[in-house]
N, CA, C and O atoms as a MOPAC input file, in Angstrom:
PM7 MOZYME 1SCF
protein

 N    124.19400 1    91.98000 1    99.91600 1
 C    123.08500 1    91.06600 1    99.76000 1
 C    121.89100 1    91.53400 1   100.59600 1
 O    120.74100 1    91.45600 1   100.16400 1
 N    122.19300 1    92.02300 1   101.80500 1
 C    121.12300 1    92.47300 1   102.68600 1
 C    120.42900 1    93.70700 1   102.10500 1
 O    119.20600 1    93.82300 1   102.17900 1
 N    121.20700 1    94.63100 1   101.52600 1
 C    120.61700 1    95.83300 1   100.94000 1
 C    119.76700 1    95.49300 1    99.72900 1
 O    118.70600 1    96.08400 1    99.52600 1
 N    120.22800 1    94.53800 1    98.91800 1
 C    119.45600 1    94.12600 1    97.74200 1
 C    118.13900 1    93.49600 1    98.15600 1
 O    117.10100 1    93.76900 1    97.55400 1
 N    118.17600 1    92.65900 1    99.17600 1
 C    116.96000 1    92.02600 1    99.67300 1
 C    115.99600 1    93.06800 1   100.24900 1
 O    114.78800 1    92.98200 1   100.03300 1
 N    116.52000 1    94.03300 1   100.96700 1
 C    115.68500 1    95.07800 1   101.55500 1
 C    115.04700 1    95.94500 1   100.46900 1
 O    113.86700 1    96.28700 1   100.55700 1
 N    115.82400 1    96.29800 1    99.45300 1
 C    115.27600 1    97.11800 1    98.37100 1
 C    114.23000 1    96.36200 1    97.56600 1
 O    113.20600 1    96.94000 1    97.20200 1
 N    114.45900 1    95.08900 1    97.27900 1
 C    113.47800 1    94.32100 1    96.52000 1
 C    112.20200 1    94.12200 1    97.33200 1
 O    111.10800 1    94.15300 1    96.76700 1
 N    112.31500 1    93.92100 1    98.63600 1
 C    111.12800 1    93.80000 1    99.47400 1
 C    110.35100 1    95.11400 1    99.51000 1
 O    109.12000 1    95.10400 1    99.47800 1
 N    111.05200 1    96.23900 1    99.57600 1
 C    110.39200 1    97.54800 1    99.59600 1
 C    109.65900 1    97.81500 1    98.29400 1
 O    108.53500 1    98.31800 1    98.30200 1
 N    110.28600 1    97.48300 1    97.18100 1
 C    109.64300 1    97.69800 1    95.88000 1
 C    108.43000 1    96.78800 1    95.72800 1
 O    107.39700 1    97.21900 1    95.21500 1
 N    108.54000 1    95.53900 1    96.16700 1
 C    107.39700 1    94.62900 1    96.05100 1
 C    106.23100 1    95.07500 1    96.93800 1
 O    105.07400 1    94.94000 1    96.54000 1
 N    106.51300 1    95.59900 1    98.12300 1
 C    105.42900 1    96.09500 1    98.97800 1
 C    104.77600 1    97.33600 1    98.38300 1
 O    103.56100 1    97.50400 1    98.48500 1
 N    105.57100 1    98.21000 1    97.75900 1
 C    105.00700 1    99.40300 1    97.11500 1
 C    104.13700 1    99.00300 1    95.93000 1
 O    103.07300 1    99.58900 1    95.72700 1
 N    104.56600 1    98.01900 1    95.14700 1
 C    103.75000 1    97.55100 1    94.02800 1
 C    102.47000 1    96.88700 1    94.51400 1
 O    101.41300 1    97.06400 1    93.90900 1
 N    102.55400 1    96.13600 1    95.58400 1
 C    101.35800 1    95.50600 1    96.14700 1
 C    100.35100 1    96.55600 1    96.60300 1
 O     99.15100 1    96.39900 1    96.38000 1
 N    100.82100 1    97.61100 1    97.23000 1
 C     99.93700 1    98.69200 1    97.64900 1
 C     99.31800 1    99.38600 1    96.44000 1
 O     98.12900 1    99.70400 1    96.44100 1
 N    100.12000 1    99.61800 1    95.42200 1
 C     99.61500 1   100.27300 1    94.21700 1
 C     98.57700 1    99.40800 1    93.51600 1
 O     97.52700 1    99.90800 1    93.11400 1
 N     98.85600 1    98.12100 1    93.36400 1
 C     97.92600 1    97.24100 1    92.66100 1
 C     96.63900 1    97.00600 1    93.44700 1
 O     95.59700 1    96.74300 1    92.84700 1
 N     96.69000 1    97.09400 1    94.76300 1
 C     95.47300 1    96.86800 1    95.55300 1
 C     94.57300 1    98.09800 1    95.60300 1
 O     93.39100 1    97.97500 1    95.92400 1
 N     95.09900 1    99.27500 1    95.29400 1
 C     94.27400 1   100.47900 1    95.36900 1
 C     93.73400 1   100.91200 1    94.01000 1
 O     92.86400 1   101.78100 1    93.95700 1
 N     94.21500 1   100.34200 1    92.91900 1
 C     93.74900 1   100.72400 1    91.58100 1
 C     92.61500 1    99.80400 1    91.17500 1
 O     92.65700 1    98.60600 1    91.45200 1
 N     91.59900 1   100.35600 1    90.51900 1
 C     90.52400 1    99.55000 1    89.95700 1
 C     90.96800 1    99.02500 1    88.59500 1
 O     91.47500 1    99.77700 1    87.76300 1
 N     90.77200 1    97.73300 1    88.37900 1
 C     91.19600 1    97.08800 1    87.14500 1
 C     89.98500 1    96.71200 1    86.31200 1
 O     89.01000 1    96.17300 1    86.83600 1
 N     90.03800 1    96.99300 1    85.01700 1
 C     89.00100 1    96.57300 1    84.08700 1
 C     89.66500 1    95.87500 1    82.91200 1
 O     90.53000 1    96.44300 1    82.24600 1
 N     89.25600 1    94.64500 1    82.66700 1
 C     89.76200 1    93.85800 1    81.54900 1
 C     88.57200 1    93.53200 1    80.66300 1
 O     87.57600 1    92.97700 1    81.12700 1
 N     88.67700 1    93.87300 1    79.40200 1
 C     87.59400 1    93.61700 1    78.47000 1
 C     88.11700 1    92.77300 1    77.31900 1
 O     89.18500 1    93.04900 1    76.77200 1
 N     87.34400 1    91.72000 1    76.94400 1
 C     87.72600 1    90.82700 1    75.85900 1
 C     86.66200 1    90.88400 1    74.76800 1
 O     85.46800 1    91.00100 1    75.04400 1
 N     87.12600 1    90.79700 1    73.52300 1
 C     86.21100 1    90.69300 1    72.39400 1
 C     86.36000 1    89.29700 1    71.81500 1
 O     87.43700 1    88.90400 1    71.36600 1
 N     85.24800 1    88.54900 1    71.83400 1
 C     85.23800 1    87.17700 1    71.33600 1
 C     84.51200 1    87.12800 1    70.00900 1
 O     83.44000 1    87.71600 1    69.86800 1
 N     85.08200 1    86.43200 1    69.03100 1
 C     84.42800 1    86.22700 1    67.74600 1
 C     84.56400 1    84.74700 1    67.40800 1
 O     85.67100 1    84.23900 1    67.22900 1
 N     83.43300 1    84.06600 1    67.32400 1
 C     83.35200 1    82.62200 1    67.07200 1
 C     84.12500 1    81.83300 1    68.13200 1
 O     84.75200 1    80.82300 1    67.81500 1
 N     84.08400 1    82.27900 1    69.36200 1
 C     84.71600 1    81.58300 1    70.47100 1
 C     86.19300 1    81.86900 1    70.62800 1
 O     86.81700 1    81.36400 1    71.56200 1
 N     86.76500 1    82.65600 1    69.75400 1
 C     88.18300 1    82.99700 1    69.84100 1
 C     88.35100 1    84.41900 1    70.37300 1
 O     87.57400 1    85.31600 1    70.04500 1
 N     89.36300 1    84.60400 1    71.18500 1
 C     89.65300 1    85.92900 1    71.72500 1
 C     90.42800 1    86.70600 1    70.66800 1
 O     91.52100 1    86.30400 1    70.27100 1
 N     89.85900 1    87.81800 1    70.21600 1
 C     90.52900 1    88.62800 1    69.20900 1
 C     91.23800 1    89.83300 1    69.80200 1
 O     92.26700 1    90.26000 1    69.27800 1
 N     90.71100 1    90.38800 1    70.87900 1
 C     91.34000 1    91.56800 1    71.45200 1
 C     91.10600 1    91.57600 1    72.95800 1
 O     90.02400 1    91.25100 1    73.44600 1
 N     92.15700 1    91.95900 1    73.67200 1
 C     92.07700 1    92.13100 1    75.12600 1
 C     92.53600 1    93.54300 1    75.42700 1
 O     93.57100 1    93.98200 1    74.92600 1
 N     91.77900 1    94.25000 1    76.23400 1
 C     92.13200 1    95.62600 1    76.58000 1
 C     92.07600 1    95.79800 1    78.09000 1
 O     91.16400 1    95.30800 1    78.75500 1
 N     93.06000 1    96.49800 1    78.61300 1
 C     93.11500 1    96.84200 1    80.02700 1
 C     92.72100 1    98.30200 1    80.15000 1
 O     93.19900 1    99.13300 1    79.37900 1
 N     91.88100 1    98.62400 1    81.08000 1
 C     91.43900 1    99.99200 1    81.39400 1
 C     90.69700 1   100.65900 1    80.23600 1
 O     90.44600 1   101.86100 1    80.31300 1
 N     90.33600 1    99.95500 1    79.17800 1
 C     89.70500 1   100.56500 1    78.00600 1
 C     88.79300 1    99.52200 1    77.38000 1
 O     88.77900 1    98.36900 1    77.81200 1
 N     88.02700 1    99.91900 1    76.35900 1
 C     87.16100 1    98.96500 1    75.67600 1
 C     87.94300 1    98.26400 1    74.56800 1
 O     88.79400 1    98.86800 1    73.91500 1
 N     87.64300 1    96.99000 1    74.36700 1
 C     88.33500 1    96.19900 1    73.35100 1
 C     87.77100 1    96.53900 1    71.97300 1
 O     86.58200 1    96.82400 1    71.82700 1
 N     88.63900 1    96.50200 1    70.97400 1
 C     88.21000 1    96.78900 1    69.60900 1
 C     87.48100 1    95.57600 1    69.04300 1
 O     87.86600 1    94.43100 1    69.27900 1
 N     86.41400 1    95.85700 1    68.28800 1
 C     85.66300 1    94.75700 1    67.69300 1
 C     86.30000 1    94.34200 1    66.36900 1
 O     87.18000 1    95.02500 1    65.84400 1
 N     85.84200 1    93.21800 1    65.84600 1
 C     86.44400 1    92.64900 1    64.65600 1
 C     85.82900 1    93.19900 1    63.36700 1
 O     86.30900 1    92.87500 1    62.28000 1
 N     84.81300 1    93.99400 1    63.45500 1
 C     84.16000 1    94.55000 1    62.27600 1
 C     83.00000 1    93.70900 1    61.77800 1
 O     82.37800 1    94.04600 1    60.77100 1
 N     82.69900 1    92.61700 1    62.47100 1
 C     81.60900 1    91.73900 1    62.05600 1
 C     80.25600 1    92.42300 1    62.23700 1
 O     79.35000 1    92.20300 1    61.43400 1
 N     80.10100 1    93.23300 1    63.25600 1
 C     78.82800 1    93.90500 1    63.50200 1
 C     78.52200 1    94.92600 1    62.41700 1
 O     77.36300 1    95.12500 1    62.05600 1
 N     79.56700 1    95.57800 1    61.89400 1
 C     79.35300 1    96.53100 1    60.80900 1
 C     78.90600 1    95.81100 1    59.54600 1
 O     78.07400 1    96.32200 1    58.79700 1
 N     79.45800 1    94.62200 1    59.31000 1
 C     79.04200 1    93.82700 1    58.14500 1
 C     77.61300 1    93.34500 1    58.28500 1
 O     76.86800 1    93.30200 1    57.30600 1
 N     77.22400 1    92.97900 1    59.51000 1
 C     75.84900 1    92.53400 1    59.74000 1
 C     74.86100 1    93.69300 1    59.61200 1
 O     73.71500 1    93.48800 1    59.21000 1
 N     75.29200 1    94.89200 1    59.94700 1
 C     74.40800 1    96.05000 1    59.83500 1
 C     74.10500 1    96.34800 1    58.37100 1
 O     73.02800 1    96.85800 1    58.06400 1
 N     75.01600 1    96.04700 1    57.47200 1
 C     74.77300 1    96.26800 1    56.04300 1
 C     73.76400 1    95.27600 1    55.48500 1
 O     73.06800 1    95.58300 1    54.51700 1
 N     73.67200 1    94.07500 1    56.08800 1
 C     72.73800 1    93.06500 1    55.60200 1
 C     71.30300 1    93.37300 1    56.00200 1
 O     70.37100 1    93.00600 1    55.28700 1
 N     71.11900 1    94.02400 1    57.10200 1
 C     69.75900 1    94.37700 1    57.51300 1
 C     69.57200 1    94.22100 1    59.00200 1
 O     70.37700 1    93.58900 1    59.68600 1
 N     68.48100 1    94.81600 1    59.50300 1
 C     68.20300 1    94.79600 1    60.93700 1
 C     67.71100 1    93.44400 1    61.41700 1
 O     67.89700 1    93.12000 1    62.59000 1
 N     67.09300 1    92.64100 1    60.56200 1
 C     66.51800 1    91.37500 1    60.99700 1
 C     67.59300 1    90.37800 1    61.39900 1
 O     67.35000 1    89.52800 1    62.25600 1
 N     68.75800 1    90.46000 1    60.80900 1
 C     69.82800 1    89.53700 1    61.15100 1
 C     70.48800 1    89.95000 1    62.47700 1
 O     70.98500 1    89.09500 1    63.21000 1
 N     70.49300 1    91.22700 1    62.77900 1
 C     71.10500 1    91.68400 1    64.02800 1
 C     70.30500 1    91.23700 1    65.24500 1
 O     70.86900 1    91.07500 1    66.32700 1
 N     69.01400 1    91.03600 1    65.08500 1
 C     68.20400 1    90.61300 1    66.22800 1
 C     68.53500 1    89.19600 1    66.66800 1
 O     68.37200 1    88.86200 1    67.84100 1
 N     68.99700 1    88.36000 1    65.74700 1
 C     69.34400 1    86.98700 1    66.10000 1
 C     70.70700 1    86.96900 1    66.80100 1
 O     71.44000 1    87.95800 1    66.79800 1
 N     71.01200 1    85.85300 1    67.38200 1
 C     72.32700 1    85.70900 1    68.02400 1
 C     73.39700 1    85.62300 1    66.95100 1
 O     73.31800 1    84.79700 1    66.04200 1
 N     74.37600 1    86.46700 1    67.06700 1
 C     75.48800 1    86.40400 1    66.12000 1
 C     76.74100 1    85.92800 1    66.84800 1
 O     76.70700 1    85.66600 1    68.05000 1
 N     77.81900 1    85.81900 1    66.13100 1
 C     78.99300 1    85.12800 1    66.66000 1
 C     79.86100 1    85.99600 1    67.56000 1
 O     80.73600 1    85.44400 1    68.22700 1
 N     79.69000 1    87.29000 1    67.62600 1
 C     80.57100 1    88.17500 1    68.39400 1
 C     79.99600 1    88.43700 1    69.78800 1
 O     78.78300 1    88.49800 1    69.99000 1
 N     80.90800 1    88.58600 1    70.72500 1
 C     80.49700 1    88.89200 1    72.10200 1
 C     81.61800 1    89.66200 1    72.78400 1
 O     82.79500 1    89.49500 1    72.46700 1
 N     81.22500 1    90.50400 1    73.72400 1
 C     82.18200 1    91.25600 1    74.54400 1
 C     82.03100 1    90.80100 1    75.98600 1
 O     80.92000 1    90.73800 1    76.51200 1
 N     83.14200 1    90.48800 1    76.61500 1
 C     83.13700 1    90.14000 1    78.03900 1
 C     83.97600 1    91.16400 1    78.78700 1
 O     85.02200 1    91.60300 1    78.30900 1
 N     83.49700 1    91.53600 1    79.97000 1
 C     84.18900 1    92.54800 1    80.75200 1
 C     84.30900 1    92.07200 1    82.19300 1
 O     83.38400 1    91.47900 1    82.74700 1
 N     85.45700 1    92.34000 1    82.78300 1
 C     85.70400 1    91.98200 1    84.17500 1
 C     86.27800 1    93.20800 1    84.87000 1
 O     87.28400 1    93.76000 1    84.42600 1
 N     85.64600 1    93.63400 1    85.95500 1
 C     86.10300 1    94.79800 1    86.70000 1
 C     86.39100 1    94.39000 1    88.13500 1
 O     85.55900 1    93.76900 1    88.79700 1
 N     87.57300 1    94.74500 1    88.60600 1
 C     87.94300 1    94.49200 1    89.99400 1
 C     88.11600 1    95.84600 1    90.67500 1
 O     88.99500 1    96.62600 1    90.30900 1
 N     87.28700 1    96.11400 1    91.64900 1
 C     87.32200 1    97.38900 1    92.34100 1
 C     88.48100 1    97.40700 1    93.34000 1
 O     88.71500 1    96.43800 1    94.06200 1
 N     89.18500 1    98.50800 1    93.36400 1
 C     90.28200 1    98.68200 1    94.31800 1
 C     89.77300 1    99.29700 1    95.61100 1
 O     88.59500 1    99.63400 1    95.73500 1
 N     90.66000 1    99.43300 1    96.54900 1
 C     90.29100 1   100.02900 1    97.83600 1
 C     90.24500 1   101.54500 1    97.69000 1
 O     91.15500 1   102.15900 1    97.13300 1
 N     89.19000 1   102.12300 1    98.19100 1
 C     89.07200 1   103.57100 1    98.13900 1
 C     89.49700 1   104.23200 1    99.44900 1
 O     89.92500 1   105.38600 1    99.46300 1
 N     89.37900 1   103.51000 1   100.51400 1
 C     89.72800 1   104.10200 1   101.80800 1
 C     90.85700 1   103.30600 1   102.44300 1
 O     90.74600 1   102.09700 1   102.64400 1
 N     91.91700 1   103.98700 1   102.74700 1
 C     93.04500 1   103.37500 1   103.44100 1
 C     93.14400 1   104.00100 1   104.82300 1
 O     93.13200 1   105.22400 1   104.96300 1
 N     93.23900 1   103.17400 1   105.81700 1
 C     93.33700 1   103.65800 1   107.19600 1
 C     94.80600 1   103.75200 1   107.56900 1
 O     95.51100 1   102.74500 1   107.63800 1
 N     95.24700 1   104.95100 1   107.80400 1
 C     96.61400 1   105.16100 1   108.23900 1
 C     96.59500 1   105.43800 1   109.73500 1
 O     96.30700 1   106.55500 1   110.16500 1
 N     96.89500 1   104.43800 1   110.50800 1
 C     96.92100 1   104.57500 1   111.96000 1
 C     98.36400 1   104.73100 1   112.39800 1
 O     99.10200 1   103.75100 1   112.49500 1
 N     98.75400 1   105.94300 1   112.65600 1
 C    100.10100 1   106.21400 1   113.14000 1
 C    100.02400 1   106.37300 1   114.64500 1
 O     99.41700 1   107.32000 1   115.14600 1
 N    100.64300 1   105.44200 1   115.37300 1
 C    100.54500 1   105.53400 1   116.84100 1
 C    101.39100 1   106.69500 1   117.36300 1
 O    102.43700 1   107.03400 1   116.80900 1
 N    100.90700 1   107.27900 1   118.43000 1
 C    101.66100 1   108.34600 1   119.07800 1
 C    102.24100 1   107.79100 1   120.38100 1
 O    101.54400 1   107.15400 1   121.17000 1
 N    103.50800 1   108.04500 1   120.58000 1
 C    104.19600 1   107.56800 1   121.77400 1
 C    104.56300 1   108.76100 1   122.64300 1
 O    104.90400 1   109.83200 1   122.14200 1
 N    104.48600 1   108.55600 1   123.96100 1
 C    104.95800 1   109.60400 1   124.85500 1
 C    106.48800 1   109.52600 1   124.94400 1
 O    107.10300 1   108.64000 1   124.35000 1
 N    107.08000 1   110.43100 1   125.67000 1
 C    108.53400 1   110.56700 1   125.68100 1
 C    109.23300 1   109.32600 1   126.23600 1
 O    110.26200 1   108.90800 1   125.70400 1
 N    108.68300 1   108.73300 1   127.30200 1
 C    109.33700 1   107.56700 1   127.90100 1
 C    109.30900 1   106.36800 1   126.94800 1
 O    110.26900 1   105.60000 1   126.88600 1
 N    108.21400 1   106.21200 1   126.21300 1
 C    108.15400 1   105.12700 1   125.23600 1
 C    109.12700 1   105.36700 1   124.08500 1
 O    109.73300 1   104.42000 1   123.58300 1
 N    109.28200 1   106.61200 1   123.66300 1
 C    110.23100 1   106.92200 1   122.60500 1
 C    111.65800 1   106.63400 1   123.04900 1
 O    112.44900 1   106.08700 1   122.28100 1
 N    111.99200 1   106.99900 1   124.28600 1
 C    113.33100 1   106.73200 1   124.81200 1
 C    113.58500 1   105.23600 1   124.86300 1
 O    114.66800 1   104.77800 1   124.50100 1
 N    112.59200 1   104.46600 1   125.31200 1
 C    112.75900 1   103.01900 1   125.37900 1
 C    112.96300 1   102.42700 1   123.98700 1
 O    113.86400 1   101.61100 1   123.79800 1
 N    112.15000 1   102.81800 1   123.01500 1
 C    112.27800 1   102.27400 1   121.66500 1
 C    113.62200 1   102.61600 1   121.03500 1
 O    114.23900 1   101.76800 1   120.39100 1
 N    114.07300 1   103.83400 1   121.21500 1
 C    115.35300 1   104.23100 1   120.63000 1
 C    116.50300 1   103.48400 1   121.28800 1
 O    117.40800 1   103.01000 1   120.60100 1
 N    116.47700 1   103.37500 1   122.61200 1
 C    117.56700 1   102.66700 1   123.29400 1
 C    117.54300 1   101.17300 1   122.97800 1
 O    118.59800 1   100.55500 1   122.83400 1
 N    116.36300 1   100.59500 1   122.87000 1
 C    116.26700 1    99.17500 1   122.55000 1
 C    116.78000 1    98.88500 1   121.14400 1
 O    117.53900 1    97.93600 1   120.94400 1
 N    116.37300 1    99.69600 1   120.17000 1
 C    116.80900 1    99.44600 1   118.79700 1
 C    118.30200 1    99.66600 1   118.62800 1
 O    118.95600 1    98.89500 1   117.92400 1
 N    118.85900 1   100.69200 1   119.25200 1
 C    120.29900 1   100.91000 1   119.11100 1
 C    121.08800 1    99.79500 1   119.78300 1
 O    122.11400 1    99.36800 1   119.25300 1
 N    120.63600 1    99.31500 1   120.93600 1
 C    121.36000 1    98.22700 1   121.59400 1
 C    121.18200 1    96.91700 1   120.82300 1
 O    122.11500 1    96.11700 1   120.75100 1
 N    120.00900 1    96.68900 1   120.24900 1
 C    119.77300 1    95.46500 1   119.46800 1
 C    120.58300 1    95.47500 1   118.18500 1
 O    121.18700 1    94.46400 1   117.82600 1
 N    120.60400 1    96.60100 1   117.49200 1
 C    121.38700 1    96.68500 1   116.26700 1
 C    122.87900 1    96.66600 1   116.54900 1
 O    123.66300 1    96.27400 1   115.68400 1
 N    123.28400 1    97.07600 1   117.73100 1
 C    124.68600 1    97.02400 1   118.11200 1
 C    125.19300 1    95.59700 1   118.26200 1
 O    126.40000 1    95.36300 1   118.19200 1
 N    124.29500 1    94.64000 1   118.46700 1
 C    124.70800 1    93.24900 1   118.57500 1
 C    125.23000 1    92.70500 1   117.25400 1
 O    126.05300 1    91.79100 1   117.23900 1
 N    124.75600 1    93.26300 1   116.14400 1
 C    125.09400 1    92.72900 1   114.83300 1
 C    126.24100 1    93.47200 1   114.15400 1
 O    126.61400 1    93.13100 1   113.03200 1
 N    126.79700 1    94.46900 1   114.80900 1
 C    127.91300 1    95.18400 1   114.21600 1
 C    129.20100 1    94.42300 1   114.48400 1
 O    129.43600 1    93.91300 1   115.57900 1
 N    130.02200 1    94.36400 1   113.45100 1
 C    131.28700 1    93.66100 1   113.59700 1
 C    132.28800 1    94.55700 1   114.30500 1
 O    132.38100 1    95.75200 1   114.02600 1
 N    133.02800 1    93.96800 1   115.21500 1
 C    134.06300 1    94.71400 1   115.90700 1
 C    135.38000 1    94.51300 1   115.17300 1
 O    135.71300 1    93.39500 1   114.78100 1
 N    136.10200 1    95.55700 1   114.99400 1
 C    137.37100 1    95.50000 1   114.28900 1
 C    138.48500 1    95.51500 1   115.32100 1
 O    138.61900 1    96.46500 1   116.09300 1
 N    139.27600 1    94.46400 1   115.32900 1
 C    140.39500 1    94.38400 1   116.24800 1
 C    141.63900 1    94.87000 1   115.52800 1
 O    141.95600 1    94.41900 1   114.42700 1
 N    142.33300 1    95.79200 1   116.16500 1
 C    143.56100 1    96.31500 1   115.58500 1
 C    144.73700 1    95.53400 1   116.14100 1
 O    144.90100 1    95.41500 1   117.35600 1
 N    145.54300 1    95.00900 1   115.25500 1
 C    146.75200 1    94.31300 1   115.68200 1
 C    147.85600 1    95.33700 1   115.90500 1
 O    148.18400 1    96.12400 1   115.01700 1
 N    148.40800 1    95.31100 1   117.07700 1
 C    149.48200 1    96.24200 1   117.41000 1
 C    150.81000 1    95.53900 1   117.13200 1
 O    151.14000 1    94.53400 1   117.76200 1
 N    151.53800 1    96.06700 1   116.21000 1
 C    152.81300 1    95.47100 1   115.83600 1
 C    153.91500 1    96.22200 1   116.57200 1
 O    154.09900 1    97.42200 1   116.36800 1
 N    154.64800 1    95.51000 1   117.43200 1
 C    155.70300 1    96.15400 1   118.20800 1
 C    157.08600 1    95.76800 1   117.71400 1
 O    158.07900 1    96.09600 1   118.36400 1
 N    157.17900 1    95.09600 1   116.60700 1
 C    158.48400 1    94.67900 1   116.10500 1
 C    159.32200 1    95.87100 1   115.64000 1
 O    160.55100 1    95.79800 1   115.64100 1
 N    158.69100 1    96.93200 1   115.25500 1
 C    159.42300 1    98.05800 1   114.68200 1
 C    159.79500 1    99.11800 1   115.71800 1
 O    160.46400 1   100.09700 1   115.38900 1
 N    159.37400 1    98.93200 1   116.94200 1
 C    159.64800 1    99.92500 1   117.97200 1
 C    160.65200 1    99.35400 1   118.97400 1
 O    160.57600 1    98.17700 1   119.32700 1
 N    161.59000 1   100.18300 1   119.43200 1
 C    162.53100 1    99.67200 1   120.44400 1
 C    161.81500 1    99.55200 1   121.78400 1
 O    160.87400 1   100.29900 1   122.05600 1
 N    162.24600 1    98.63900 1   122.60000 1
 C    161.60500 1    98.49400 1   123.90600 1
 C    161.91900 1    99.69700 1   124.77500 1
 O    162.94000 1   100.35700 1   124.57700 1
 N    161.06200 1    99.98800 1   125.72800 1
 C    161.32500 1   101.13800 1   126.59500 1
 C    162.53900 1   100.87100 1   127.50000 1
 O    162.87600 1    99.72800 1   127.80900 1
 N    163.16000 1   101.94600 1   127.89700 1
 C    164.29700 1   101.82500 1   128.80300 1
 C    163.81000 1   101.37600 1   130.16900 1
 O    162.82100 1   101.89000 1   130.69100 1
 N    164.50900 1   100.42300 1   130.73400 1
 C    164.09000 1    99.92300 1   132.02900 1
 C    164.55900 1   100.88600 1   133.11300 1
 O    165.69900 1   101.35000 1   133.09600 1
 N    163.70400 1   101.16800 1   134.01700 1
 C    164.07800 1   102.04700 1   135.13200 1
 C    164.93500 1   101.24500 1   136.09400 1
 O    164.55100 1   100.16600 1   136.54500 1
 N    166.07200 1   101.77700 1   136.39000 1
 C    166.98400 1   101.07100 1   137.29100 1
 C    166.66600 1   101.43400 1   138.72800 1
 O    166.26500 1   102.55800 1   139.02800 1
 N    166.84700 1   100.49200 1   139.58700 1
 C    166.63600 1   100.72900 1   140.99800 1
 C    167.86700 1   101.45400 1   141.54200 1
 O    168.93700 1   100.85700 1   141.65600 1
 N    167.72400 1   102.71400 1   141.87200 1
 C    168.86000 1   103.53500 1   142.30400 1
 C    169.44300 1   103.07100 1   143.63200 1
 O    170.64400 1   103.22500 1   143.85800 1
 N    168.63600 1   102.51800 1   144.50100 1
 C    169.15000 1   102.03500 1   145.79200 1
 C    170.14000 1   100.89100 1   145.58800 1
 O    171.17900 1   100.84400 1   146.24600 1
 N    169.83000 1    99.99600 1   144.70400 1
 C    170.74300 1    98.88300 1   144.46400 1
 C    171.92500 1    99.34100 1   143.62500 1
 O    173.04800 1    98.87600 1   143.82100 1
 N    171.67500 1   100.25500 1   142.68800 1
 C    172.75100 1   100.74000 1   141.84700 1
 C    173.84200 1   101.42900 1   142.67700 1
 O    175.02500 1   101.21900 1   142.41200 1
 N    173.47500 1   102.24200 1   143.67100 1
 C    174.44800 1   102.95800 1   144.52500 1
 C    174.69600 1   102.25500 1   145.83400 1
 O    175.46000 1   102.74500 1   146.66600 1
 N    174.06500 1   101.11200 1   146.03500 1
 C    174.18600 1   100.30400 1   147.23600 1
 C    173.93100 1   101.13100 1   148.49400 1
 O    174.73400 1   101.14700 1   149.42800 1
 N    172.82000 1   101.79800 1   148.48800 1
 C    172.39800 1   102.62000 1   149.59600 1
 C    171.20200 1   101.93500 1   150.23600 1
 O    170.11100 1   101.91000 1   149.66700 1
 N    171.42200 1   101.36200 1   151.46000 1
 C    170.39700 1   100.60700 1   152.12500 1
 C    170.07700 1   101.22900 1   153.46000 1
 O    170.96500 1   101.78600 1   154.10500 1
 N    168.84200 1   101.15300 1   153.89400 1
 C    168.44800 1   101.59900 1   155.21400 1
 C    168.48100 1   100.41000 1   156.17100 1
 O    167.91900 1    99.35100 1   155.89200 1
 N    169.14500 1   100.60800 1   157.29400 1
 C    169.23900 1    99.51500 1   158.24500 1
 C    168.52200 1    99.90300 1   159.52700 1
 O    168.47900 1    99.11600 1   160.47300 1

């Protein structure tokens, strides 16, 4: 679950970076108030009404006709500042030791159960002084 969440967050951040740096252009062709064509990154195709009006004559084209093109452009970022900090050796040692000790808190410890039922008990060492009844007085 943690890996899936990390991968989805990484992909979403990469897409956010990509979408913020690209310039977007959306163009719509309207005919009689209705949207007939929408184009991304390109010009929208017209409905052919202007070609029909051109056949009727130039005087009709001068008046307001029913077709219109709307365009929306969103400029992306052209300059990205990549500030990579430089650390000296003591700061690097501190960061590495801190992260390894912090991540070590979340690692699960595996306890091994030692089963002694299958092994014979060790031989008990006998006290030779008592066994031979040899005492110092």
